[in-house]
Amino acid sequence: MPNKATVRGVLLDATLAPVAFGKIVATLHGSDVFDGGVRVVTQKVEATTGAQGEWSLELIVNGEGEAGSTTWTVEGYNQYVVKVFEAKALFLASALAVTLGDLERMSAQNLRAAREAGAA
């Protein structure tokens, strides 16, 4: 059974006002390598934002296999089902609770981009 981490945040619109009763959709994209071969893993988790735009989701942490690779895409929609944000290729390394902003700064894709920008 995989571990899960609580990922939380506050959904804000372009004016930085909280979006009440919006929708957060997280989609897992992953694969695990086991003795029997590769297993593709997908999952979709949803939450509705509260009156002040707050939300939290329990998301699977990394893969269980020998060379597991799992990333999450998190999308936020306002109450009119208009996309407010999308964060791609987020990697959860541990089961510790984390906010979305912190997760974006430490995801593998963002760490790679920071290294490449520093080398340029």
C-alpha angles and dihedrals in degrees: 000000000000122000120249131214128203110239115189140174147145120261110226130182126224091280090052092249116142115257109227119207095005124141131251116199121189120190123194119215115185154128135208127204113220133168088269095053137265123338119197114217127200132168137165122208126183137192135179118229120242129237091282095042094260121148141166135191135190104229131184114258118226123309130301097218131087093266102018120175120187129161133174132221112204121195129184125206129187124230090275091056093250114144111249099178144350126203115190136196097014113170121205108209100177141020093246116121113259139178119239093243091055091046092053091052093051102038117121093246092051094045089052091049091050092051092048092047090050092051094050 
